[in-house]
Amino acid sequence: MANKKYWQSFSEYNESEQHSRLAADEFREELPSVAADAGRELETSGATRRDFLKYLGFSTAAAALAASCENPVNKAIPFVNKPDNFTPGVADYYATTYVCDGESVPVVAKVRDGRPIKIEGNTLSAFTKGGTSARVQASVLDLYDTSRQRFPMANGNAVSWEQLDKMVGDALRSSGQIVLLSGTVTSPSAKQVISEFLAKYPGSKQVQYDAISYSGMLLANESSYGRRAIPSYRFENAKVVVSLGADFLGTWLDPITFQRAFASTRKVTSAQTDMSKFYAFESMLSMTGANADERFTHKPSEAGAVASALLNALNSGTATGITNAKLKAGIEKAAKDLKAAAGAAVVVSGSNNPAVQTVVNAINEAIGANGKTIDWSVTNQTKQGLDSEFATLVADMEGGRIGALIVLDVNPAYNYFDGKRFADGLKKVKTSIALSYKQDETAELCKFIAPVHHYLESWGDAEAYSGHVSMMQPTISPLFSTRQYQDSLLKWTGNTTSYENYFRNFWTTRTGSADNYMKALQDGVIEAAAATAPAGTYNAGAATAAATSVGSAQKAGAVELVLYENVAMGDGRHANNPWLQELPDPITKACWDNYVMVSPKFGREVLGVDLTSQRDADEYEVHTNKPNVSVKAGNKEIILPALIIPGMNDDTIAIALGYGRSSAGNDETVTARKIGRAANGAGKNAVGFALYNGATVDRFNTGVTISKVDGTYKIAQNQTHNSYEGRHNVLQELTLQELKEHPTAILDERANELKPWGGLKDFEKEGSPYPVYDRPGAKWGMSIDLNACFGCGACVVACNAENNVPVVGKNEVLRFHDMHWMRIDRYFTGNPNDPDSIQTIFQPMLCQHCDNAPCENVCPVAATSHSSEGINQMIYNRCIGTRYCANNCPYKVRRFNWADYTGADSFQDNQPHEGTGALNDAVFMMNDDLTRMVLNPDVTVRSRGVMEKCSFCIQRQQEGKLKAKKENRPLAESDASVACAQACPANAIVFGNVNSQSSEINKTRSEGRNRLFYVLEQLHTLPSVSYLAKVRNSPTAGDHAIEEAGGHAMPAAHEPAEH
Amino acid sequence: MSLMKYESQVRPPLVVGDKDYHQVTEDIVRPIEARPSGLWWIGFLVSVALLLFGVYSVYREVVYGTGQWNLHKTVGWGWDITNFVWWVGIGHAGTLISAILLLFRQGWRTGVNRAAEAMTIFAVMCAGQFPIWHMGRVWMAFFVLPYPNTRGPLWVNFNSPLLWDVFAISTYFTVSLLFWYTGLLPDLATVRDRARLKWRKYMYGMLSFGWTGSTKHWQRHESLSLVLAGLSTPLVLSVHTVVSFDFATSVIPGWHTTIFPPYFVAGAIFSGFAMVQTLLLVTRKVLSLEEYITIEHIEVMNKVIVLTGSIVGIAYLTELFVAWYGQNTFEMWAFMENRANPFSPYGWAYWLMMSCNVLSPQIFWFRKLRRNITVTFFMSVIVNIGMWFERFVIIVTSLYRDYLPSSWATYYTPTIWEIGFYLGTFGLFFTCYFLFSKFFPVIAIAEIKHILKRSGDNYKEHMDVVEKKHSDELFVEAHAEHH
């Protein structure tokens, strides 16, 4: 068989000569090539056309290959043994609780491959109902803070936990009085741990210190209601709200809850045609004041006078003691409305003065708020610190009466108004222990540092509202050699139980069974049964005296200073969070710094900038250099740039707290290492200007002088123009009166505008010569209610976290290179010279996902295209960076990677460089291997030179669709959401499938159709984002107010469609 | 004056100085054969230095990103595209001179067409740098080429005006280069034939493609020139029309304007002629070519300048009128506030543009100023400054304050690397131009010989001899010829 021969022809079979010849010549000649004749030189070898083509082909292919080579491939190594209940690439969600001092918010942490990467609100919470704030959203980044204290320290040296425990144990036994200095502790189990600890050391005590204290309220409530507590506020029941300088939508007490409740009274729909009325009386322009229907300003020292005038006006009809006619009329009007809405009205005050708060209590009694809008059955426990107790402690420290001070993650050396006195006192304390997250200003002064966990690494609980407990469980094993403070205290008490077990036993006992405990842990919350709100027992005794005392608390000083807390920085704890540092302030739109907010009057008279002159205003806004001013009070002086903000009281200036973090010695490298690279150099600390009135700390100063000094300072703002110039196509606002009288005003205006091009119904088809395609299946859309957007920025940070939006640092924001996909545009209307006339509007702006997108057709390489589901997509690896799309975007929402912000570039070492475009340290901090653990693996990290923008969180839609597909069911409403909508505490943003008749978005659009508009609709961009117009429950709205005030606006009576 | 030598002076001669064919060749080829002057070296080295600075500027931008420039989220194009449009515009005069004037049989073009065409090519080379290097990921620039590929295959987006630019500019460059080179062939052959050094003979021999001057060569040369002129003529109109589409087809107020195509073409010719003036005034002086590039040439070009400048002026006024007449809020703002308001942040740029482009060229209504070399030189620079600002005004003032006031930008000023890139293209341009003036005939020798009225002059010289003779003598001669 092996020798069997096959033949094809007879000649082959016969092996004829002819066949052999033919077979030999079958391939007559070698293909010509240079290599075939290696002996010859190249130029004489007569390279043929084929060779030439081969060389050409090879070199072109090689060049093309070389040119298209991307990053080196980093191999991921799979698990050898897959852990149970864990699938790589599938996220797990753990209910836990965001805790920051007293503030606690029930949240759900998204954990991907063992790393928490995103925080969502816990929808099971009776209070927040799934809402979050910018700080909560950003808190996940703190877990990966590069400046965390990573190991225990004693006397400046690293020690082991065993050594530390021994040393601390010895020290505590031999010290005199032990004081545990903490923020407000709301955790029931931790309270028990603390009391056990205190019991172990007789004579020891706990002092609670709130950097932004509410002592005034606590004391006032004690005298009015006999309870040193804060009630819960029910804004959802209020038809009239008066805020006396309380930033309840931004920072005051529990803004997440308040926003949701307040927003529910503001959403005017066909079903709910009325809305609440909100008056604000304040000194500076706060975020909350910016959302007021009517707003009146006064000097901060007049807060008491205003409160007592309001009380008088309620009783007698006249606001006695107020000389300013406008303010007086405002108070009387507010009083009239409050009276009319008795039982459905509430007055809140941001003052920290007990007398003022006592008067406010009297007002609330007078309008029947107690039991209706103010609920004493559930108290807010998040603020319990008394300024006087802390002042006593400082005095005791100075007097050497304190033997040991355990500082439980508070930072009075930085944020106490007299931080230096505290620091000096600390030196006299024999044993100082910091249970601290990092070596902050206070911890670095302590002998021992026992570093604590991040809340995402911790067990625990929090009872922000009495009876409403939120549970905490670790979502990642501790990154560093840290230990949660409860464990440390248990150790030092001599208890060998771990806190985890302690906590489990505690709650198993309380909930009755291990199963109940597990359920509570899973749900994250234990909610008390809803109690009917019994009124607190009011005691009017103190009110009269208080009213008299505050009525006279008015000084004649020319300029007064307000120290305020902004939504991002709080008391300064968040200073090293780049997401929060880069979050623009809702009012000033500035980031990475604090500054002096001054009124236009001050700008005109002292800075020489007249905002009513267009020439001055232009000059002022197009340059980032802002004039420096010196603020002096007593021997304290601070030099900061001034920002002119309309709506500021003429005689008031304001500085934000929480900036100017700095280690002792003010060494920048040390500060960067200990406190953080993002916090380093951001702003200045102004807390020293606060005044102690004997009982509480007043966060204002009546005795300041302010003057212009030489030099300027660059302020990074990502919005510089303040007016929307009466452009109806951009923003629609109207008064409630107008809406009631003419409900279809906006609809009619739109219909009239679009009439020549098919009207509202056929505009899509008739407005364009091109064919319109059907979109079966899903069609994603968004609706944003301008009445419910208060400008807090939770959505912005949520978007940053979800979509790996890079932090660019101050230098780049200064150059208008900010990368935020989601921004909140803020416009003022009114007369800059009259602070009371200023109205503010917030408009969240993101990619509008136009169905006829101007960006799509101009891209030469089709890097941005439209999906069949109506999403305007960005294909990063197709993008060559011509920026034409960004230029042609009427909404200016596209963001270009001007530099290598993420380290995702194929060019090596191109981030650090000097000169033009040098990046801030914060950018490098964000590129640290530790910090990069926060990145969402579902979203590409963009490299330099490509365009990016909002994607409608397409990764979430995709995940939702796959989930539905796997479960073999149609897509449900709950399958897909976007980060911004989910984060919004006020539910201002609704997202969903427009093609689904039952969807929330359809309901919102149809119920709100009288307010519905699209931005720049007449351009025929066909946006997928619709807005619901701002309705003001005030006599004027928007550009009507401008015209009345004689401000400048483009004299355009009618705007025909752009065509 | 006898009847035999009656001369009607319809127009002044195009070449003065009583040249004969040999003298023409001598005059024009002399600079090529002589050693370059010290002035040439200085100019050349300065140009190379500028070019190198440009290369470094671009290197910074490529390595560290477009953030090396001060462009931002609102103003996405600034100096880059301004310079691009400016350089493309400058190129237009060359094509107009070489193509359209050829078709219209304008004899005077021969004195200036070679240099103008060279200028076109160099200007387009400079222009092309900007859209390439302004890309965020320039190493992916080949994505704009529509060729079968393995990426999907992914095709380019034919809707995008930027893609049209790719085609328009590359076509323009190719045709201009061919046209220029075709014209050069006979002259290169002349240089070759005169060459004494071996390398020169070899080099110019290669470059002249074996031109022998045979009738067949000439015939083909003429036909090809005509064909290329025919191809170039629509390009004069189309290229800047396409460039203007980058803006006109957008939705940005100030860009979205139907008047742009003719307005851009007029502006391009305007700035192109100004640049030709600048270059030729220097060239004729340095290379002593005053007899070929005469004051007549200069005057004719000044007439083109005042004509196109006025067209541009009308376009500006039309824009303003339409903005007012249309009563569109956004367009009104773009024209009345961003531009025409002299106190707005960029108002100065608009009024600089207006005075340079519209007001100042009006002095060319005066013949005396048209024929004044100093004034012409000064004006040619002014016009190009004005035209640069025109593009800057269109691009930057439209973008920096468009629809949503929230995005209205801070002041855009270039960084050193943006300026460096621009200076670098000057370096490229003049490096090329210096090399060109050294190695190539800056005036078309063969073509200028066409318009040398040599046959007429020969006749006149002959007649001078004849007139000196007595009539009898003449009669005898004539009679003798008959036998």
Tab-separated table of N, CA, C and O in Angstrom, chain A residues 196-254:
chain	number	residue	atom	x	y	z
A	196	GLU	N	-19.131	52.700	78.391
A	196	GLU	CA	-18.356	51.682	79.084
A	196	GLU	C	-16.918	52.148	79.302
A	196	GLU	O	-16.310	51.924	80.350
A	197	PHE	N	-16.397	52.809	78.272
A	197	PHE	CA	-15.038	53.314	78.389
A	197	PHE	C	-14.933	54.366	79.496
A	197	PHE	O	-14.026	54.328	80.334
A	198	LEU	N	-15.907	55.273	79.480
A	198	LEU	CA	-15.874	56.339	80.488
A	198	LEU	C	-16.045	55.759	81.898
A	198	LEU	O	-15.431	56.223	82.855
A	199	ALA	N	-16.857	54.688	81.981
A	199	ALA	CA	-17.088	54.066	83.289
A	199	ALA	C	-15.807	53.440	83.814
A	199	ALA	O	-15.548	53.405	85.014
A	200	LYS	N	-14.991	52.967	82.888
A	200	LYS	CA	-13.746	52.311	83.281
A	200	LYS	C	-12.782	53.310	83.913
A	200	LYS	O	-11.990	52.973	84.786
A	201	TYR	N	-12.837	54.537	83.443
A	201	TYR	CA	-11.941	55.557	83.972
A	201	TYR	C	-12.767	56.601	84.713
A	201	TYR	O	-13.296	57.532	84.097
A	202	PRO	N	-12.915	56.467	85.990
A	202	PRO	CA	-13.770	57.399	86.742
A	202	PRO	C	-13.284	58.835	86.570
A	202	PRO	O	-12.072	59.076	86.507
A	203	GLY	N	-14.219	59.718	86.500
A	203	GLY	CA	-13.867	61.137	86.357
A	203	GLY	C	-13.727	61.555	84.913
A	203	GLY	O	-13.643	62.741	84.612
A	204	SER	N	-13.688	60.579	84.017
A	204	SER	CA	-13.548	60.944	82.610
A	204	SER	C	-14.902	61.386	82.062
A	204	SER	O	-15.942	61.069	82.639
A	205	LYS	N	-14.846	62.110	80.979
A	205	LYS	CA	-16.113	62.556	80.396
A	205	LYS	C	-15.966	62.692	78.893
A	205	LYS	O	-14.867	62.691	78.328
A	206	GLN	N	-17.106	62.811	78.233
A	206	GLN	CA	-17.108	63.013	76.796
A	206	GLN	C	-17.538	64.442	76.491
A	206	GLN	O	-18.468	64.962	77.113
A	207	VAL	N	-16.844	65.093	75.607
A	207	VAL	CA	-17.263	66.408	75.130
A	207	VAL	C	-17.520	66.287	73.642
A	207	VAL	O	-16.681	65.771	72.900
A	208	GLN	N	-18.729	66.718	73.238
A	208	GLN	CA	-19.019	66.680	71.802
A	208	GLN	C	-18.771	68.065	71.237
A	208	GLN	O	-19.200	69.078	71.782
A	209	TYR	N	-18.070	68.060	70.089
A	209	TYR	CA	-17.694	69.331	69.478
A	209	TYR	C	-18.168	69.324	68.030
A	209	TYR	O	-17.790	68.444	67.249
A	210	ASP	N	-18.999	70.269	67.705
A	210	ASP	CA	-19.411	70.422	66.312
A	210	ASP	C	-18.729	71.659	65.743
A	210	ASP	O	-18.929	72.766	66.244
A	211	ALA	N	-17.951	71.457	64.696
A	211	ALA	CA	-17.238	72.603	64.114
A	211	ALA	C	-18.227	73.665	63.651
A	211	ALA	O	-18.016	74.852	63.836
A	212	ILE	N	-19.295	73.202	62.999
A	212	ILE	CA	-20.378	74.121	62.663
A	212	ILE	C	-21.456	73.790	63.690
A	212	ILE	O	-22.204	72.839	63.526
A	213	SER	N	-21.511	74.581	64.732
A	213	SER	CA	-22.333	74.136	65.852
A	213	SER	C	-23.746	74.676	65.762
A	213	SER	O	-24.024	75.681	65.106
A	214	TYR	N	-24.647	73.958	66.401
A	214	TYR	CA	-26.045	74.352	66.478
A	214	TYR	C	-26.417	74.592	67.937
A	214	TYR	O	-27.560	74.403	68.344
A	215	SER	N	-25.404	75.028	68.722
A	215	SER	CA	-25.638	75.236	70.162
A	215	SER	C	-26.791	76.188	70.406
A	215	SER	O	-27.580	75.997	71.337
A	216	GLY	N	-26.877	77.206	69.597
A	216	GLY	CA	-27.930	78.209	69.780
A	216	GLY	C	-29.294	77.572	69.754
A	216	GLY	O	-30.159	77.843	70.601
A	217	MET	N	-29.517	76.699	68.803
A	217	MET	CA	-30.794	76.015	68.688
A	217	MET	C	-31.026	75.098	69.880
A	217	MET	O	-32.128	75.038	70.428
A	218	LEU	N	-29.971	74.357	70.242
A	218	LEU	CA	-30.113	73.399	71.343
A	218	LEU	C	-30.506	74.131	72.621
A	218	LEU	O	-31.423	73.707	73.338
A	219	LEU	N	-29.829	75.250	72.862
A	219	LEU	CA	-30.101	75.999	74.094
A	219	LEU	C	-31.485	76.633	74.044
A	219	LEU	O	-32.225	76.641	75.048
A	220	ALA	N	-31.831	77.175	72.876
A	220	ALA	CA	-33.140	77.808	72.751
A	220	ALA	C	-34.243	76.791	72.948
A	220	ALA	O	-35.245	77.045	73.641
A	221	ASN	N	-34.060	75.615	72.341
A	221	ASN	CA	-35.088	74.581	72.496
A	221	ASN	C	-35.184	74.111	73.940
A	221	ASN	O	-36.264	73.757	74.413
A	222	GLU	N	-34.049	74.142	74.607
A	222	GLU	CA	-34.056	73.744	76.008
A	222	GLU	C	-34.929	74.715	76.808
A	222	GLU	O	-35.737	74.315	77.642
A	223	SER	N	-34.774	76.006	76.496
A	223	SER	CA	-35.562	76.974	77.260
A	223	SER	C	-37.009	77.013	76.780
A	223	SER	O	-37.914	77.246	77.575
A	224	SER	N	-37.248	76.782	75.492
A	224	SER	CA	-38.627	76.861	74.996
A	224	SER	C	-39.394	75.576	75.209
A	224	SER	O	-40.595	75.584	75.444
A	225	TYR	N	-38.722	74.447	75.017
A	225	TYR	CA	-39.447	73.170	75.048
A	225	TYR	C	-38.927	72.236	76.139
A	225	TYR	O	-39.398	71.119	76.256
A	226	GLY	N	-37.921	72.689	76.854
A	226	GLY	CA	-37.388	71.837	77.901
A	226	GLY	C	-36.587	70.666	77.369
A	226	GLY	O	-36.322	69.710	78.089
A	227	ARG	N	-36.247	70.698	76.111
A	227	ARG	CA	-35.468	69.598	75.548
A	227	ARG	C	-34.276	70.158	74.809
A	227	ARG	O	-34.429	70.980	73.900
A	228	ARG	N	-33.092	69.703	75.197
A	228	ARG	CA	-31.914	70.155	74.467
A	228	ARG	C	-31.761	69.252	73.234
A	228	ARG	O	-30.949	68.335	73.214
A	229	ALA	N	-32.594	69.549	72.257
A	229	ALA	CA	-32.622	68.699	71.068
A	229	ALA	C	-33.111	69.526	69.887
A	229	ALA	O	-33.531	70.673	70.046
A	230	ILE	N	-33.037	68.915	68.754
A	230	ILE	CA	-33.517	69.592	67.551
A	230	ILE	C	-34.649	68.754	66.979
A	230	ILE	O	-34.497	67.541	66.798
A	231	PRO	N	-35.793	69.367	66.739
A	231	PRO	CA	-36.909	68.584	66.195
A	231	PRO	C	-36.657	68.251	64.721
A	231	PRO	O	-35.722	68.767	64.115
A	232	SER	N	-37.484	67.409	64.157
A	232	SER	CA	-37.395	67.210	62.701
A	232	SER	C	-38.374	68.166	62.033
A	232	SER	O	-39.423	68.502	62.589
A	233	TYR	N	-37.972	68.596	60.862
A	233	TYR	CA	-38.784	69.579	60.136
A	233	TYR	C	-39.498	68.887	58.996
A	233	TYR	O	-38.927	68.024	58.326
A	234	ARG	N	-40.743	69.238	58.805
A	234	ARG	CA	-41.566	68.612	57.757
A	234	ARG	C	-41.904	69.668	56.697
A	234	ARG	O	-42.993	70.220	56.711
A	235	PHE	N	-40.931	69.907	55.840
A	235	PHE	CA	-41.171	70.944	54.831
A	235	PHE	C	-42.273	70.547	53.855
A	235	PHE	O	-42.878	71.398	53.213
A	236	GLU	N	-42.497	69.231	53.738
A	236	GLU	CA	-43.539	68.805	52.796
A	236	GLU	C	-44.923	69.292	53.225
A	236	GLU	O	-45.830	69.392	52.411
A	237	ASN	N	-45.066	69.635	54.522
A	237	ASN	CA	-46.366	70.097	54.998
A	237	ASN	C	-46.492	71.619	54.978
A	237	ASN	O	-47.513	72.161	55.367
A	238	ALA	N	-45.426	72.279	54.542
A	238	ALA	CA	-45.421	73.738	54.663
A	238	ALA	C	-45.874	74.405	53.372
A	238	ALA	O	-45.386	74.103	52.294
A	239	LYS	N	-46.831	75.300	53.513
A	239	LYS	CA	-47.245	76.110	52.360
A	239	LYS	C	-46.460	77.407	52.315
A	239	LYS	O	-46.300	78.012	51.265
A	240	VAL	N	-46.028	77.859	53.463
A	240	VAL	CA	-45.195	79.055	53.523
A	240	VAL	C	-43.949	78.725	54.336
A	240	VAL	O	-44.047	78.184	55.434
A	241	VAL	N	-42.814	79.010	53.755
A	241	VAL	CA	-41.543	78.759	54.434
A	241	VAL	C	-40.804	80.076	54.529
A	241	VAL	O	-40.737	80.818	53.553
A	242	VAL	N	-40.311	80.368	55.712
A	242	VAL	CA	-39.476	81.551	55.863
A	242	VAL	C	-38.141	81.100	56.418
A	242	VAL	O	-38.079	80.394	57.433
A	243	SER	N	-37.072	81.460	55.722
A	243	SER	CA	-35.750	81.124	56.219
A	243	SER	C	-35.055	82.397	56.654
A	243	SER	O	-34.948	83.348	55.881
A	244	LEU	N	-34.621	82.397	57.887
A	244	LEU	CA	-33.846	83.539	58.369
A	244	LEU	C	-32.376	83.121	58.347
A	244	LEU	O	-31.801	82.750	59.361
A	245	GLY	N	-31.841	83.100	57.159
A	245	GLY	CA	-30.423	82.767	57.021
A	245	GLY	C	-30.092	81.304	57.236
A	245	GLY	O	-28.942	80.969	57.501
A	246	ALA	N	-31.097	80.436	57.135
A	246	ALA	CA	-30.807	78.999	57.261
A	246	ALA	C	-30.664	78.416	55.864
A	246	ALA	O	-31.581	78.479	55.063
A	247	ASP	N	-29.493	77.839	55.595
A	247	ASP	CA	-29.226	77.273	54.275
A	247	ASP	C	-29.737	75.834	54.262
A	247	ASP	O	-28.976	74.896	54.102
A	248	PHE	N	-31.068	75.686	54.443
A	248	PHE	CA	-31.585	74.328	54.682
A	248	PHE	C	-31.576	73.449	53.440
A	248	PHE	O	-31.752	72.253	53.518
A	249	LEU	N	-31.379	74.050	52.265
A	249	LEU	CA	-31.288	73.219	51.064
A	249	LEU	C	-29.842	72.842	50.752
A	249	LEU	O	-29.580	71.944	49.962
A	250	GLY	N	-28.919	73.547	51.396
A	250	GLY	CA	-27.522	73.315	51.067
A	250	GLY	C	-26.735	72.664	52.184
A	250	GLY	O	-26.109	71.615	51.988
A	251	THR	N	-26.760	73.265	53.365
A	251	THR	CA	-25.870	72.796	54.409
A	251	THR	C	-26.518	72.691	55.784
A	251	THR	O	-25.932	72.130	56.689
A	252	TRP	N	-27.681	73.235	55.963
A	252	TRP	CA	-28.243	73.361	57.307
A	252	TRP	C	-28.901	72.056	57.758
A	252	TRP	O	-29.833	71.570	57.105
A	253	LEU	N	-28.424	71.467	58.823
A	253	LEU	CA	-28.963	70.248	59.429
A	253	LEU	C	-28.990	69.057	58.479
A	253	LEU	O	-28.074	68.275	58.439
A	254	ASP	N	-30.043	68.909	57.725
A	254	ASP	CA	-30.214	67.703	56.918
A	254	ASP	C	-30.737	68.077	55.527
A	254	ASP	O	-31.888	67.809	55.191
